[in-house]
Amino acid sequence: MTMKVLVVGGGGREHAIARALSLSEGVILLSVMAKRNPGIASLSSEVLIERETNIPSVLKFALSREADYAVIGPEAPLEAGIVDHLQEKGIPCIGPTLSAALLETDKAFCREMMQRHGISGCPHYRTFYSASDAIGFIRDYEGDLAIKPIGLTGGKGVRIMGEHLDREGAVAYVRSLGGNVVLEERLIGEEFTLQAFVDGKHIVPMPLVQDHKRAFEGDQGPNTGGMGAYSMANHSLPFVTEADRRNAFGIMRDVVKVMEDAGTPYRGILYGQFMNTAKGPMVIEFNARFGDPEAMNVLSLLESDLGSIVTNIVSGSLSEHDIRFARKATVCKYLVPEGYPDAPLTGEPLTFSNDSGAFLYYANVEERDGIFYTQTSRTLAFVGVGDTLGEAEESAEKAARSVKGRIRHRSDIGTRALLEKRIAHMKEIR
Ligand code: AMP
Ligand code: GLY
């Protein structure tokens, strides 16, 4: 039996999805992306170059090529309602409908849902739709605040008063957002990501991952889409106890239950971003899709057939017994253009020879006549896999260093020194 699966999106995350699907029994890949990703294209039987949010065009392609399923990588097409449209035409999707994707696309919805249903891990927050009200609140607030635009921002919209901004900076930022913000207590701790497969009712967790949002070594500089991430062979993290992991997973299970009871069942990948605090895991946000880079870590470990997981999600028969990840560590390092994220150097040629055994995932890179050029966003990523974090890091770092050109990466991701810092931080706050 063959099945045609359409992968929507053209980044490193989607390359990892496409690779895992391409290893699956009987899967024929179709893909749609705004710019040709050479990795995904080489795995696809056919590629449509189109904005992923151009629903009519994606729909036409999917129908004319008789796609059996679609896997939605990024959040923008989810917010544009791609799943509702594809499913209406009989193409089931791995990705939530508009009403279920609100978990990610509307930060106010997410917090209100958690509070209304008494789901644990919700920080103190207030929602505002007026600049003067939000500014009044900021002026009177004692302590640090996270300022979140209500809608999607590509992971770059949150500012922390007390870290990135002083009080006047916070006021100016809220004004620039027209006052449509969630303001919430600043959580202190260590962040981790828990992703899960969800079929509307059943939820199966993946290994924990820690992402690195800041552009530079030592978590300095501006926030980015994510510079790289690591995971450990035991599928947990050394600053997360078994109770923490269970609590985080319990929160996600509660969310899935609430969505089901509300008549808007959640189907797809649920991504929980947690802050492990002195009191245990608190929810920073949910995403309605795999993380990028986190997808590359976990999918490089997936031993089960992603094609079968897709069909099980659609039929509502997802079971943890069918999903296995290798008990190995991973380190993912993104190469980004010099100047990224504020002023990326684009059109710069790259050369590399990947002989370290790391997985190579292409992202925002252009291939012309066999030469690769940087674009505005993250260029390509290497994922090292090893029995220990050290081995995985060495493999990813060696591969990243082999790339010549005006690009850079964070050499500290997955290193012992950084891990020790995280562990010490957690000890200090607990
Ligand atoms: P987000 O766009 O929601 O992923 O947020 C980006 C980053 O902002 C997160 O990875 C956190 O580092 C930080 N952040 C968001 N909310 C909070 C919060 N309530 N307290 C502290 N940091 C936060
Ligand atoms: N790595 C964070 C995200 O995908 O939103």
XYZ file of C-alpha atoms and ligand atoms in Angstrom:
458
model
C 0.000 0.000 0.000
C 1.340 3.381 -0.887
C 0.171 6.666 0.542
C 0.844 10.174 -0.645
C 1.752 12.598 2.091
C 1.956 16.331 1.509
C 4.468 18.127 3.733
C 3.720 21.833 4.129
C 6.674 24.083 4.959
C 10.269 24.537 3.890
C 12.474 24.803 6.978
C 14.779 22.503 8.918
C 11.802 21.159 10.855
C 10.017 20.171 7.640
C 13.177 18.616 6.240
C 13.295 16.414 9.351
C 9.609 15.524 8.904
C 10.161 14.759 5.220
C 13.190 12.606 5.966
C 11.331 10.548 8.586
C 8.391 10.102 6.201
C 10.701 9.158 3.350
C 11.996 6.260 5.481
C 8.446 5.055 6.072
C 6.893 2.089 4.353
C 5.066 3.037 1.143
C 5.135 6.832 1.577
C 5.316 9.044 -1.514
C 6.181 12.609 -0.599
C 4.693 15.766 -2.010
C 5.815 19.126 -0.692
C 4.893 22.767 -0.740
C 7.143 25.581 0.408
C 7.739 29.241 -0.326
C 11.392 28.749 -1.295
C 12.945 25.592 -2.594
C 14.531 23.662 0.283
C 17.083 21.406 -1.439
C 16.784 18.705 1.217
C 13.009 18.394 1.053
C 12.980 18.739 -2.730
C 15.391 15.839 -3.141
C 13.048 13.576 -1.133
C 9.833 14.688 -2.867
C 8.216 13.228 -5.937
C 6.808 16.679 -6.664
C 7.301 20.155 -5.214
C 5.025 23.189 -5.340
C 6.836 26.482 -4.760
C 4.201 28.649 -3.150
C 3.555 30.539 0.070
C 2.256 27.992 2.574
C -0.550 30.397 3.500
C -1.907 30.519 -0.049
C -4.678 28.074 0.774
C -6.419 27.868 -2.646
C -3.160 27.074 -4.361
C -2.083 24.452 -1.790
C -5.552 22.913 -1.908
C -5.505 22.672 -5.680
C -2.090 20.995 -5.619
C -3.128 18.530 -2.909
C -6.328 17.567 -4.713
C -4.844 17.304 -8.195
C -2.005 15.109 -6.922
C -4.422 13.034 -4.818
C -2.665 13.555 -1.494
C -3.931 11.109 1.123
C -2.669 13.097 4.113
C -1.005 16.409 4.882
C 1.490 17.227 7.618
C 1.591 20.909 8.481
C 5.000 22.134 9.654
C 4.731 25.849 10.497
C 2.145 27.865 12.405
C 1.295 30.420 9.699
C -0.719 28.012 7.478
C -2.475 26.683 10.597
C -3.520 30.216 11.429
C -4.674 30.647 7.830
C -7.022 27.674 8.291
C -5.239 25.197 6.040
C -6.410 22.171 8.052
C -10.095 23.118 7.928
C -9.860 23.562 4.162
C -7.932 20.368 3.419
C -10.138 18.269 5.691
C -13.292 19.680 4.147
C -12.012 18.273 0.854
C -11.307 14.896 2.425
C -7.582 15.228 3.113
C -6.911 14.496 6.796
C -4.143 16.508 8.396
C -1.515 16.208 11.076
C -2.128 19.633 12.509
C -5.048 21.198 14.373
C -8.076 23.005 12.938
C -8.370 26.771 13.371
C -10.286 26.401 16.621
C -7.783 23.982 18.132
C -4.746 25.924 16.842
C -5.905 28.872 18.973
C -3.775 27.270 21.682
C -0.814 28.757 19.850
C -2.249 31.523 17.706
C -4.060 33.339 20.524
C -2.082 33.689 23.756
C -5.135 35.091 25.541
C -7.237 32.048 24.548
C -4.520 29.755 25.862
C -4.268 31.411 29.270
C -8.037 31.775 29.686
C -8.565 28.111 28.814
C -5.980 27.059 31.400
C -7.427 29.283 34.076
C -11.066 28.424 33.432
C -10.389 24.713 33.667
C -7.986 24.945 36.578
C -5.114 23.437 34.597
C -1.955 23.706 36.636
C 1.169 25.526 35.480
C -0.596 28.755 34.483
C 1.271 31.875 35.650
C -0.566 34.952 36.952
C -1.554 36.944 33.897
C -3.804 39.715 32.633
C -5.072 40.217 29.093
C -5.343 43.717 27.612
C -6.864 45.142 24.441
C -6.143 48.766 25.282
C -2.779 50.521 25.463
C -3.808 52.858 28.282
C -5.073 49.993 30.476
C -1.953 47.913 29.848
C 0.327 50.884 30.508
C -1.524 51.699 33.721
C -0.985 48.126 34.868
C 2.725 48.255 34.004
C 3.261 51.521 35.861
C 1.756 50.077 39.047
C 3.235 46.591 38.815
C 5.894 45.577 41.287
C 8.282 43.012 39.857
C 9.225 41.714 36.442
C 6.740 41.045 33.663
C 6.648 39.068 30.437
C 4.992 41.091 27.678
C 3.409 38.954 24.965
C 1.696 40.133 21.811
C -1.593 38.203 21.621
C -1.021 36.919 18.075
C 1.784 35.057 16.298
C 5.248 36.594 16.157
C 7.558 33.844 14.936
C 8.826 33.289 18.472
C 10.383 36.728 18.618
C 7.657 38.879 20.159
C 8.043 38.300 23.881
C 9.933 40.949 25.850
C 10.738 40.759 29.523
C 10.480 43.881 31.638
C 13.379 43.498 34.061
C 15.595 41.833 31.468
C 15.276 43.202 27.901
C 13.356 46.311 28.894
C 13.065 48.788 31.751
C 9.633 50.117 32.738
C 9.634 52.932 30.156
C 10.815 50.501 27.491
C 7.941 48.224 28.443
C 5.471 51.075 28.119
C 6.810 51.976 24.671
C 6.701 48.337 23.567
C 3.085 47.894 24.681
C 2.165 51.113 22.880
C 3.817 49.831 19.675
C 1.614 46.720 19.933
C -1.527 48.815 20.183
C -2.125 47.477 23.693
C -3.115 43.951 22.550
C -0.997 42.024 25.021
C -0.914 39.385 27.662
C 1.116 40.581 30.638
C 2.237 37.852 32.960
C 4.524 37.256 35.890
C 8.093 36.584 34.869
C 8.904 32.947 35.540
C 12.357 32.053 36.799
C 13.893 28.680 36.101
C 15.146 26.482 33.299
C 13.205 26.015 30.095
C 12.440 22.721 28.425
C 10.293 21.514 25.540
C 7.929 18.561 25.643
C 6.412 17.605 22.289
C 3.697 14.999 21.893
C 1.732 13.230 19.193
C -2.009 13.740 19.725
C -4.951 12.101 17.933
C -7.737 14.100 19.562
C -7.923 11.779 22.571
C -4.628 9.942 23.070
C -1.332 11.685 23.663
C 2.138 10.162 23.355
C 5.169 12.110 24.586
C 8.500 12.516 22.826
C 11.930 12.990 24.466
C 12.479 16.278 26.314
C 14.581 18.861 24.499
C 16.168 22.150 25.529
C 16.212 24.880 22.895
C 18.479 27.973 22.848
C 16.662 31.127 21.823
C 19.423 33.677 22.273
C 21.678 34.462 19.321
C 25.052 34.236 21.076
C 27.117 31.992 23.327
C 26.243 32.151 27.006
C 22.605 33.073 26.166
C 23.552 36.601 25.171
C 22.025 38.792 22.486
C 18.585 38.990 20.897
C 16.010 36.207 20.766
C 15.949 34.127 17.590
C 13.764 31.357 16.213
C 16.147 28.979 18.075
C 19.884 28.469 17.555
C 19.995 24.803 18.424
C 18.861 22.258 20.966
C 19.901 19.071 22.718
C 18.318 15.987 24.225
C 19.707 13.249 26.469
C 19.851 9.476 26.075
C 17.339 8.918 28.919
C 14.835 11.220 27.145
C 14.805 13.596 30.130
C 17.056 16.479 31.190
C 19.327 16.615 34.241
C 17.469 19.590 35.753
C 14.038 17.972 35.308
C 12.968 15.347 37.850
C 10.695 12.453 36.966
C 7.928 14.237 38.915
C 8.504 17.424 36.879
C 8.276 15.468 33.636
C 5.113 13.723 34.777
C 3.559 17.031 35.817
C 4.384 18.665 32.500
C 2.909 15.725 30.622
C -0.159 15.792 32.888
C -0.728 19.445 31.996
C -0.644 18.578 28.298
C -2.993 15.632 28.847
C -5.419 17.973 30.625
C -5.266 20.424 27.727
C -6.048 17.659 25.229
C -9.008 16.564 27.381
C -10.361 20.108 27.665
C -10.103 20.582 23.900
C -11.894 17.296 23.307
C -14.669 18.156 25.766
C -15.079 21.577 24.154
C -15.833 19.945 20.809
C -12.576 21.179 19.277
C -10.391 18.081 19.542
C -6.685 18.636 19.085
C -5.029 16.514 16.421
C -1.394 16.881 15.473
C 1.750 17.711 17.345
C 1.321 19.518 20.646
C 4.391 21.422 21.764
C 4.672 22.453 25.401
C 7.241 25.061 26.338
C 7.808 24.889 30.088
C 9.768 26.833 32.649
C 10.920 24.489 35.372
C 10.578 26.728 38.413
C 11.077 26.305 42.156
C 7.438 25.112 42.233
C 7.740 22.781 39.252
C 6.922 23.178 35.575
C 4.950 26.251 34.500
C 3.637 26.741 30.970
C 5.379 29.414 28.916
C 3.311 28.592 25.873
C 1.870 25.881 23.688
C 2.614 25.554 20.012
C 0.368 23.730 17.588
C 3.229 22.024 15.712
C 6.710 20.602 16.080
C 9.363 23.011 17.334
C 12.098 24.176 15.041
C 14.823 23.083 15.924
C 13.320 20.569 18.389
C 11.732 18.502 15.593
C 15.204 17.745 14.253
C 16.351 16.353 17.617
C 13.448 13.999 18.170
C 12.837 12.920 14.576
C 16.517 11.991 14.237
C 15.815 9.468 17.032
C 12.477 8.141 15.838
C 12.713 4.390 15.272
C 9.050 3.872 14.446
C 7.510 4.515 11.093
C 6.258 8.129 10.903
C 3.870 7.147 8.093
C 2.127 4.696 10.456
C 2.016 7.330 13.194
C 0.282 9.628 10.704
C -2.385 7.024 9.901
C -2.840 6.194 13.601
C -3.329 9.858 14.470
C -5.943 10.185 11.757
C -7.799 7.018 12.785
C -7.628 7.947 16.473
C -5.677 4.838 17.416
C -2.438 6.351 18.628
C -0.669 4.214 21.232
C 2.621 4.687 23.057
C 3.440 1.049 22.302
C 3.789 1.890 18.610
C 6.185 4.795 19.093
C 9.853 4.281 19.874
C 12.759 6.689 20.040
C 16.398 5.554 20.182
C 17.911 5.854 23.676
C 20.565 8.233 22.425
C 21.529 11.861 22.943
C 21.195 14.514 20.218
C 22.707 17.931 19.666
C 21.352 20.206 16.955
C 23.292 23.293 15.876
C 21.910 25.808 13.436
C 24.223 27.740 11.131
C 22.913 31.279 10.654
C 24.070 34.179 8.471
C 26.439 36.652 10.126
C 24.320 39.475 11.532
C 21.284 37.207 12.132
C 18.655 37.982 13.411
C 18.854 41.789 13.162
C 20.853 42.310 9.941
C 21.571 38.955 8.281
C 24.135 38.864 5.471
C 22.251 37.319 2.582
C 23.476 35.844 -0.686
C 26.765 34.675 0.863
C 28.139 31.424 -0.570
C 28.824 28.431 1.688
C 30.956 25.374 1.259
C 31.002 22.336 3.471
C 31.812 18.679 3.612
C 29.767 16.778 6.146
C 31.928 13.836 7.104
C 31.278 13.774 10.861
C 28.270 11.488 10.519
C 25.854 14.178 11.710
C 22.451 14.548 10.071
C 22.239 17.572 7.788
C 18.953 19.443 7.558
C 18.541 22.325 5.144
C 16.543 25.386 6.133
C 16.557 28.873 4.598
C 19.281 28.312 2.000
C 19.298 28.800 -1.731
C 21.004 26.361 -4.083
C 22.155 27.723 -7.452
C 24.326 25.701 -9.818
C 25.393 23.418 -6.997
C 26.415 26.275 -4.692
C 24.551 27.140 -1.481
C 23.834 30.756 -0.495
C 22.586 32.281 2.759
C 19.149 33.884 2.929
C 17.635 36.000 5.723
C 16.880 33.274 8.238
C 18.505 30.149 9.698
C 20.547 28.439 6.977
C 21.101 24.786 7.780
C 21.443 22.554 10.807
C 23.486 19.573 11.860
C 22.247 17.012 14.351
C 24.833 14.845 16.047
C 23.514 11.632 17.610
C 25.535 9.654 20.167
C 25.397 7.385 23.175
C 26.357 10.372 25.305
C 25.721 14.089 25.019
C 29.470 14.559 24.591
C 29.575 12.333 21.515
C 26.535 13.988 20.003
C 27.984 17.445 20.645
C 31.326 16.561 19.137
C 29.690 15.291 15.977
C 27.437 18.356 15.549
C 30.245 20.790 16.375
C 32.668 19.164 13.952
C 30.090 19.328 11.175
C 29.210 22.949 11.983
C 32.871 23.965 11.914
C 33.317 22.381 8.502
C 31.065 25.013 6.957
C 33.027 27.841 5.354
C 31.387 31.163 4.631
C 29.917 34.183 6.375
C 27.843 32.196 8.810
C 28.072 31.382 12.497
C 26.686 28.995 15.072
C 26.612 28.644 18.852
C 29.521 26.468 19.832
C 28.257 26.128 23.427
C 25.037 24.211 22.718
C 25.201 20.706 24.166
C 28.530 21.242 25.923
C 29.233 19.956 29.417
C 29.953 23.500 30.614
C 26.537 24.774 29.554
C 24.794 21.746 31.038
C 26.568 22.270 34.380
C 25.397 25.870 34.363
C 21.774 24.766 33.875
C 22.043 22.189 36.657
C 23.637 24.722 39.028
C 20.920 27.276 38.226
C 18.206 24.749 39.033
C 19.932 23.792 42.328
C 20.131 27.440 43.245
C 16.417 28.110 42.763
C 15.185 24.891 44.382
P 7.525 32.545 23.347
O 7.513 33.426 22.132
O 6.248 32.513 24.100
O 8.172 31.211 23.084
O 8.526 33.226 24.348
C 9.844 33.461 23.999
C 10.670 33.383 25.224
O 10.259 34.367 26.160
C 10.524 32.089 25.976
O 11.316 31.066 25.424
C 10.968 32.496 27.354
O 12.372 32.529 27.410
C 10.460 33.893 27.472
N 9.198 33.927 28.227
C 7.943 33.858 27.771
N 7.053 33.933 28.771
C 7.764 34.068 29.905
C 7.433 34.229 31.291
N 6.168 34.265 31.739
N 8.440 34.342 32.172
C 9.732 34.328 31.767
N 10.112 34.182 30.476
C 9.141 34.071 29.563
N 11.901 26.365 18.974
C 10.785 27.157 19.281
C 9.668 27.080 18.339
O 9.654 26.304 17.404
O 8.719 27.819 18.519
